[in-house]
Amino acid sequence: MPKHIGFLIYNEHQMLDLSGPLCAFQVAARASGDEAYRLHVLSVSGERVRSTVGLVLETEALGDVALDTLIVVGGAGSRLLGDGEISAIRGAALKTARVASVCTGAFVLAKCGLLDGRRATTHWRFAAQLQRDYPNVQVAGDLIFSKDGHVWTSAGITAGVDLALALIEEDLGPAVSRAVAQELVVYHRRPGGQSQFSAMLEMTPESDRIRLALGFARDHLTEPIPIERLAAVACLSVRQFQRAFKRETGETPAKAIERLRAEAARSRVENETEGIETIAASVGFSDPERMRRAFLRLYGAPPQAIRRSARR
């Protein structure tokens, strides 16, 4: 029996959030040899829907199809859906075995209450806003994609393809997922825990206090940076600082400092010949093993592998 995969869109959705994963599942259906999937482009009421690039698509009504997986795409319209639309999406999601979002589609799932108490990700630019708007969500803004139970979320734009490959692998196994990646000429596949590109270096917190603390951390990476020191720079108590930092960046202070050190180290790992131990010490890691674990979490590979890849 084929699995029915539904892609929920709305006016002002991001076209690539739809087309990338949609094509991945279409290729998987062909590559599996047994028509593994039936694909549906859906809207709440089955109307014509306009994307952010102006293309207008025909859709099926959300309630007309029994789904195995519901994928909510992202786009500017994701935060403009009304209460009636959210209620319909929530009702359909509760009847679906697997639910996912691409990019800011996570805001739709969060508004439906489907991310409460769950770990989730979104485009790095909107991670802090997702955390502020929905404090019950455990936002991991550094991930390419995340799975928590039957709910999957992904980062922005092309990360939807990584999400689709992971879902295909869960359904049909790694061989089919790998064949789809080869057909699409993409990596098979970036690990879900791999970091979104330079997210922390691009983040600009709203308040001067948190900006000052981040700037201080960047300037003092080679030194121990306990949270008490950062809180003092921000003129906040430790508890106030922790809450404000997480709210404005989507990261804990410890994770942010680890990321800053790893990003500083990566350029040197790729472009210089000095030893890994020397680089680790020069950016503030207490030992090379800590840097290796940070690289695995953030980039999906240890420093030595990243150096070899850069040389090739």
PDB file of N, CA, C and O in Angstrom, residues 3 7 20 27 34 38 51 110 121 143 165 214 237 262 275-276 281 302:
ATOM      1  N   LYS A   3       2.090   5.013   0.715  1.00  0.00           N
ATOM      2  CA  LYS A   3       1.881   5.998   1.781  1.00  0.00           C
ATOM      3  C   LYS A   3       1.457   7.315   1.150  1.00  0.00           C
ATOM      4  O   LYS A   3       2.017   7.745   0.141  1.00  0.00           O
ATOM      5  N   PHE A   7       1.406  17.809   1.422  1.00  0.00           N
ATOM      6  CA  PHE A   7       2.149  19.053   1.622  1.00  0.00           C
ATOM      7  C   PHE A   7       1.147  20.189   1.766  1.00  0.00           C
ATOM      8  O   PHE A   7       0.425  20.509   0.810  1.00  0.00           O
ATOM      9  N   GLY A  20      11.315  21.251  -3.286  1.00  0.00           N
ATOM     10  CA  GLY A  20      12.433  20.360  -2.964  1.00  0.00           C
ATOM     11  C   GLY A  20      11.982  19.042  -2.363  1.00  0.00           C
ATOM     12  O   GLY A  20      12.256  17.960  -2.916  1.00  0.00           O
ATOM     13  N   VAL A  27      10.796  11.226  -6.669  1.00  0.00           N
ATOM     14  CA  VAL A  27      11.900  10.383  -7.130  1.00  0.00           C
ATOM     15  C   VAL A  27      11.931   9.077  -6.330  1.00  0.00           C
ATOM     16  O   VAL A  27      12.184   8.007  -6.881  1.00  0.00           O
ATOM     17  N   ASP A  34       7.962   0.295  -6.493  1.00  0.00           N
ATOM     18  CA  ASP A  34       6.642  -0.220  -6.137  1.00  0.00           C
ATOM     19  C   ASP A  34       5.654   0.901  -5.815  1.00  0.00           C
ATOM     20  O   ASP A  34       4.696   0.696  -5.076  1.00  0.00           O
ATOM     21  N   ARG A  38       1.967   8.261  -2.625  1.00  0.00           N
ATOM     22  CA  ARG A  38       1.003   9.092  -3.332  1.00  0.00           C
ATOM     23  C   ARG A  38       1.150  10.497  -2.762  1.00  0.00           C
ATOM     24  O   ARG A  38       1.080  10.679  -1.540  1.00  0.00           O
ATOM     25  N   SER A  51       2.156  31.401  -4.367  1.00  0.00           N
ATOM     26  CA  SER A  51       3.438  31.339  -3.654  1.00  0.00           C
ATOM     27  C   SER A  51       4.075  32.718  -3.585  1.00  0.00           C
ATOM     28  O   SER A  51       3.594  33.682  -4.190  1.00  0.00           O
ATOM     29  N   ALA A 110       3.607  24.992  15.938  1.00  0.00           N
ATOM     30  CA  ALA A 110       3.639  25.529  17.299  1.00  0.00           C
ATOM     31  C   ALA A 110       2.308  26.160  17.664  1.00  0.00           C
ATOM     32  O   ALA A 110       1.811  25.986  18.784  1.00  0.00           O
ATOM     33  N   THR A 121      13.195  22.705  15.373  1.00  0.00           N
ATOM     34  CA  THR A 121      14.062  23.689  14.746  1.00  0.00           C
ATOM     35  C   THR A 121      13.297  24.439  13.668  1.00  0.00           C
ATOM     36  O   THR A 121      12.172  24.072  13.303  1.00  0.00           O
ATOM     37  N   LEU A 143      20.065  23.242  14.302  1.00  0.00           N
ATOM     38  CA  LEU A 143      19.962  21.948  13.635  1.00  0.00           C
ATOM     39  C   LEU A 143      19.457  22.071  12.204  1.00  0.00           C
ATOM     40  O   LEU A 143      18.689  22.969  11.872  1.00  0.00           O
ATOM     41  N   LEU A 165      14.758  13.362   2.743  1.00  0.00           N
ATOM     42  CA  LEU A 165      15.624  12.185   2.629  1.00  0.00           C
ATOM     43  C   LEU A 165      15.601  11.359   3.907  1.00  0.00           C
ATOM     44  O   LEU A 165      15.629  10.127   3.864  1.00  0.00           O
ATOM     45  N   LEU A 214      27.472  38.824  23.990  1.00  0.00           N
ATOM     46  CA  LEU A 214      27.975  38.057  22.853  1.00  0.00           C
ATOM     47  C   LEU A 214      29.281  38.643  22.344  1.00  0.00           C
ATOM     48  O   LEU A 214      30.222  37.925  22.009  1.00  0.00           O
ATOM     49  N   SER A 237      21.285  39.520  36.690  1.00  0.00           N
ATOM     50  CA  SER A 237      21.562  38.354  37.515  1.00  0.00           C
ATOM     51  C   SER A 237      21.756  37.151  36.601  1.00  0.00           C
ATOM     52  O   SER A 237      21.350  37.165  35.430  1.00  0.00           O
ATOM     53  N   ALA A 262      33.915  26.864  17.925  1.00  0.00           N
ATOM     54  CA  ALA A 262      33.998  25.912  16.817  1.00  0.00           C
ATOM     55  C   ALA A 262      34.097  26.637  15.477  1.00  0.00           C
ATOM     56  O   ALA A 262      34.868  26.229  14.599  1.00  0.00           O
ATOM     57  N   GLY A 275      48.703  22.214  14.129  1.00  0.00           N
ATOM     58  CA  GLY A 275      48.090  21.028  14.689  1.00  0.00           C
ATOM     59  C   GLY A 275      46.724  21.286  15.300  1.00  0.00           C
ATOM     60  O   GLY A 275      46.417  22.398  15.732  1.00  0.00           O
ATOM     61  N   ILE A 276      45.924  20.238  15.343  1.00  0.00           N
ATOM     62  CA  ILE A 276      44.574  20.334  15.899  1.00  0.00           C
ATOM     63  C   ILE A 276      44.629  20.744  17.370  1.00  0.00           C
ATOM     64  O   ILE A 276      43.820  21.548  17.837  1.00  0.00           O
ATOM     65  N   ALA A 281      43.446  24.832  21.603  1.00  0.00           N
ATOM     66  CA  ALA A 281      43.849  25.698  22.715  1.00  0.00           C
ATOM     67  C   ALA A 281      43.702  27.164  22.366  1.00  0.00           C
ATOM     68  O   ALA A 281      43.312  27.998  23.207  1.00  0.00           O
ATOM     69  N   PRO A 302      34.553  15.112  12.458  1.00  0.00           N
ATOM     70  CA  PRO A 302      35.627  15.604  13.321  1.00  0.00           C
ATOM     71  C   PRO A 302      36.545  16.559  12.563  1.00  0.00           C
ATOM     72  O   PRO A 302      36.519  16.618  11.328  1.00  0.00           O
TER      73      PRO A 302
END
